[in-house]
Amino acid sequence: MKVTILATYEPHAAKGLMQGSNREAAIKALFESVGGKMSSLMFTRGIYDVIVNGEVPDQIAGMGMTLAVRASGSVSDLVVLEELDMKSVIAAANKAAGVYKPAG
């Protein structure tokens, strides 16, 4: 499952960056710990400080990784976007639309 992660560092984590913390190695190890693989890492200017693209085996692995990062207190905002198979989503939406009866 492909994921894109957007995150904003807390002040103490930003200080660690300034002191030379190798975030690429740490994030790569994080992905590998759940059987995944980091594809890219980009530091950005704006609402998010970092964008990471990678793959994880499933939602459980992705959520476990997310929970560990949240629990660390190093980020104030963490968004995980999962790639979807739109053909399957549209098929399910069409099935649901065929039986859903709106109120009123």
XYZ file of N, CA and C in Angstrom:
312
model
N 0.851 -1.163 0.000
C 0.000 0.000 0.000
C 0.904 1.235 0.000
N 0.685 2.126 -0.956
C 1.468 3.356 -1.017
C 0.875 4.400 -0.078
N 1.774 5.137 0.605
C 1.351 6.185 1.524
C 2.167 7.452 1.296
N 1.530 8.569 1.572
C 2.203 9.858 1.629
C 1.965 10.401 3.024
N 3.030 10.809 3.682
C 2.941 11.307 5.053
C 3.356 12.771 5.070
N 2.525 13.593 5.696
C 2.801 15.013 5.873
C 2.953 15.258 7.363
N 3.997 15.987 7.764
C 4.215 16.195 9.203
C 4.815 17.565 9.482
N 4.507 18.071 10.677
C 5.063 19.322 11.185
C 5.826 19.003 12.463
N 7.092 19.392 12.505
C 7.929 19.108 13.663
C 7.611 20.016 14.845
N 7.666 19.443 16.041
C 7.593 20.202 17.282
C 8.932 20.919 17.471
N 8.953 21.990 18.285
C 10.205 22.742 18.476
C 11.401 21.892 18.895
N 11.212 20.941 19.819
C 12.362 20.131 20.246
C 12.883 19.244 19.116
N 11.993 18.813 18.231
C 12.411 18.002 17.087
C 13.130 18.866 16.047
N 12.666 20.101 15.862
C 13.350 21.024 14.957
C 14.769 21.301 15.463
N 14.909 21.397 16.778
C 16.226 21.602 17.376
C 17.130 20.403 17.066
N 16.565 19.211 17.133
C 17.325 18.006 16.792
C 17.790 18.027 15.344
N 16.927 18.517 14.448
C 17.320 18.661 13.043
C 18.521 19.582 12.916
N 18.465 20.700 13.615
C 19.547 21.682 13.565
C 20.852 21.111 14.113
N 20.743 20.148 15.016
C 21.929 19.542 15.616
C 22.443 18.349 14.810
N 21.816 18.087 13.661
C 22.332 17.069 12.756
C 21.656 15.718 12.778
N 20.471 15.611 13.369
C 19.755 14.336 13.385
C 19.486 13.873 11.952
N 19.879 12.661 11.630
C 19.710 12.121 10.283
C 18.300 11.561 10.132
N 17.379 12.398 9.694
C 15.987 11.989 9.592
C 15.773 10.977 8.479
N 16.547 11.055 7.412
C 16.376 10.088 6.330
C 16.639 8.670 6.826
N 17.721 8.478 7.573
C 18.034 7.148 8.116
C 16.964 6.696 9.109
N 16.501 7.628 9.954
C 15.492 7.284 10.959
C 14.159 6.897 10.314
N 13.752 7.644 9.298
C 12.467 7.362 8.645
C 12.559 6.082 7.824
N 13.690 5.872 7.175
C 13.905 4.621 6.430
C 13.796 3.429 7.381
N 14.441 3.530 8.553
C 14.379 2.450 9.545
C 12.963 2.249 10.061
N 12.219 3.343 10.232
C 10.828 3.261 10.681
C 9.996 2.439 9.702
N 10.088 2.769 8.415
C 9.351 2.011 7.395
C 9.763 0.542 7.404
N 11.059 0.293 7.448
C 11.548 -1.085 7.409
C 11.097 -1.884 8.623
N 10.914 -1.216 9.769
C 10.503 -1.917 10.986
C 9.115 -2.542 10.869
N 8.293 -2.028 9.955
C 6.950 -2.591 9.759
C 6.843 -3.328 8.426
N 7.977 -3.619 7.812
C 7.981 -4.345 6.544
C 7.743 -3.471 5.340
N 7.967 -2.170 5.489
C 7.741 -1.241 4.387
C 9.026 -0.692 3.816
N 8.874 0.319 2.953
C 10.020 0.921 2.298
C 9.741 2.398 2.054
N 10.679 3.251 2.474
C 10.582 4.680 2.182
C 11.047 4.911 0.749
N 10.264 5.679 -0.018
C 10.636 5.983 -1.399
C 11.294 7.344 -1.530
N 10.767 8.334 -0.794
C 11.329 9.681 -0.886
C 11.043 10.472 0.384
N 11.898 11.459 0.616
C 11.784 12.355 1.764
C 12.055 13.760 1.255
N 11.161 14.684 1.596
C 11.322 16.066 1.155
C 10.995 16.999 2.308
N 11.915 17.892 2.611
C 11.652 18.933 3.599
C 11.051 20.111 2.855
N 10.009 20.701 3.433
C 9.260 21.738 2.726
C 9.095 22.991 3.582
N 8.748 24.064 2.908
C 8.439 25.327 3.576
C 6.942 25.520 3.452
N 6.290 25.812 4.551
C 4.841 25.990 4.527
C 4.207 25.306 5.714
N 3.004 24.822 5.516
C 2.231 24.240 6.602
C 2.867 22.959 7.143
N 3.517 22.184 6.289
C 4.182 20.952 6.709
C 5.687 21.106 6.537
N 6.428 20.508 7.452
C 7.882 20.566 7.406
C 8.496 19.454 6.568
N 7.776 18.338 6.472
C 8.337 17.177 5.795
C 7.230 16.396 5.089
N 7.587 15.841 3.934
C 6.686 14.964 3.173
C 7.464 13.688 2.880
N 6.861 12.552 3.207
C 7.503 11.256 2.998
C 6.586 10.403 2.140
N 7.152 9.758 1.146
C 6.420 8.796 0.329
C 7.028 7.421 0.565
N 6.168 6.417 0.632
C 6.672 5.068 0.830
C 5.588 4.029 0.664
N 5.947 2.816 0.999
C 5.008 1.702 0.932
C 5.041 0.933 2.238
N 3.870 0.489 2.658
C 3.727 -0.386 3.826
C 2.896 -1.581 3.401
N 3.036 -2.710 4.099
C 2.309 -3.911 3.697
C 0.782 -3.772 3.753
N 0.283 -3.032 4.756
C -1.158 -2.933 4.941
C -1.488 -1.781 5.891
N -2.781 -1.573 6.147
C -3.213 -0.488 7.024
C -2.729 -0.675 8.456
N -2.645 -1.891 8.926
C -2.189 -2.149 10.289
C -0.750 -1.677 10.455
N 0.109 -2.006 9.504
C 1.506 -1.569 9.559
C 1.585 -0.045 9.496
N 0.801 0.558 8.619
C 0.795 2.013 8.495
C 0.310 2.690 9.760
N -0.736 2.151 10.362
C -1.268 2.741 11.596
C -0.307 2.536 12.762
N 0.353 1.387 12.823
C 1.336 1.148 13.872
C 2.486 2.136 13.783
N 2.953 2.372 12.577
C 4.020 3.336 12.351
C 3.562 4.740 12.747
N 2.360 5.101 12.365
C 1.792 6.412 12.686
C 1.652 6.592 14.195
N 1.147 5.581 14.860
C 0.961 5.652 16.315
C 2.296 5.841 17.032
N 3.327 5.133 16.582
C 4.654 5.267 17.191
C 5.193 6.692 17.040
N 5.001 7.282 15.858
C 5.483 8.654 15.627
C 4.685 9.641 16.472
N 3.367 9.490 16.515
C 2.539 10.377 17.352
C 2.945 10.285 18.819
N 3.165 9.066 19.297
C 3.512 8.845 20.704
C 4.867 9.449 21.065
N 5.727 9.649 20.079
C 7.058 10.212 20.337
C 6.989 11.686 20.728
N 5.893 12.365 20.354
C 5.759 13.782 20.652
C 6.591 14.681 19.754
N 7.173 14.124 18.700
C 8.056 14.905 17.831
C 7.334 15.704 16.757
N 6.049 15.401 16.553
C 5.284 16.130 15.541
C 3.985 16.667 16.131
N 3.570 17.833 15.631
C 2.309 18.409 16.104
C 1.181 18.093 15.141
N 1.511 17.782 13.934
C 0.502 17.469 12.928
C 1.051 16.337 12.075
N 0.274 15.291 11.914
C 0.700 14.143 11.130
C -0.493 13.663 10.310
N -0.334 13.699 9.006
C -1.394 13.267 8.098
C -0.848 12.107 7.275
N -1.588 11.017 7.221
C -1.191 9.864 6.419
C -2.252 9.666 5.335
N -1.813 9.771 4.098
C -2.702 9.592 2.954
C -2.409 8.243 2.319
N -3.441 7.436 2.113
C -3.282 6.114 1.517
C -3.742 6.154 0.067
N -2.962 5.553 -0.801
C -3.355 5.468 -2.201
C -4.548 4.519 -2.331
N -5.516 4.912 -3.145
C -6.713 4.098 -3.355
C -6.771 3.553 -4.772
N -7.414 2.421 -4.921
C -7.714 1.857 -6.233
C -9.073 2.427 -6.630
N -9.069 3.482 -7.429
C -10.311 4.190 -7.750
C -11.318 3.327 -8.501
N -10.878 2.382 -9.307
C -11.832 1.496 -9.992
C -12.657 0.725 -8.967
N -11.993 0.214 -7.928
C -12.694 -0.525 -6.878
C -13.591 0.397 -6.062
N -13.114 1.615 -5.775
C -13.911 2.582 -5.017
C -15.171 2.949 -5.802
N -15.032 3.202 -7.095
C -16.177 3.564 -7.929
C -17.162 2.402 -8.023
N -16.655 1.186 -8.139
C -17.549 0.015 -8.185
C -18.355 -0.088 -6.891
N -17.700 0.101 -5.748
C -18.404 0.044 -4.468
C -19.392 1.200 -4.345
N -19.008 2.393 -4.798
C -19.908 3.556 -4.738
C -21.143 3.332 -5.604
N -20.968 2.748 -6.765
C -22.113 2.481 -7.639
C -23.056 1.441 -7.034
N -22.507 0.427 -6.377
C -23.337 -0.565 -5.674
C -24.142 0.111 -4.579
N -23.447 0.909 -3.763
C -24.100 1.589 -2.644
C -25.147 2.576 -3.134
N -24.837 3.315 -4.184
C -25.778 4.311 -4.724
C -27.051 3.648 -5.232
N -26.931 2.399 -5.690
C -28.091 1.690 -6.207
C -29.084 1.288 -5.127
N -28.670 1.229 -3.870
C -29.566 0.815 -2.806
C -29.822 1.893 -1.768
N -29.005 2.925 -1.738
C -29.164 3.973 -0.716
C -30.390 4.808 -0.993
N -31.207 5.001 0.040
C -32.399 5.840 -0.055
C -32.198 7.050 0.861
N -32.020 8.244 0.285
C -31.812 9.430 1.131
C -33.063 9.790 1.918
N -32.861 10.459 3.026
C -33.983 10.932 3.846
C -34.769 11.984 3.082
N -36.080 12.015 3.322
C -36.920 13.057 2.750
C -37.411 12.689 1.420
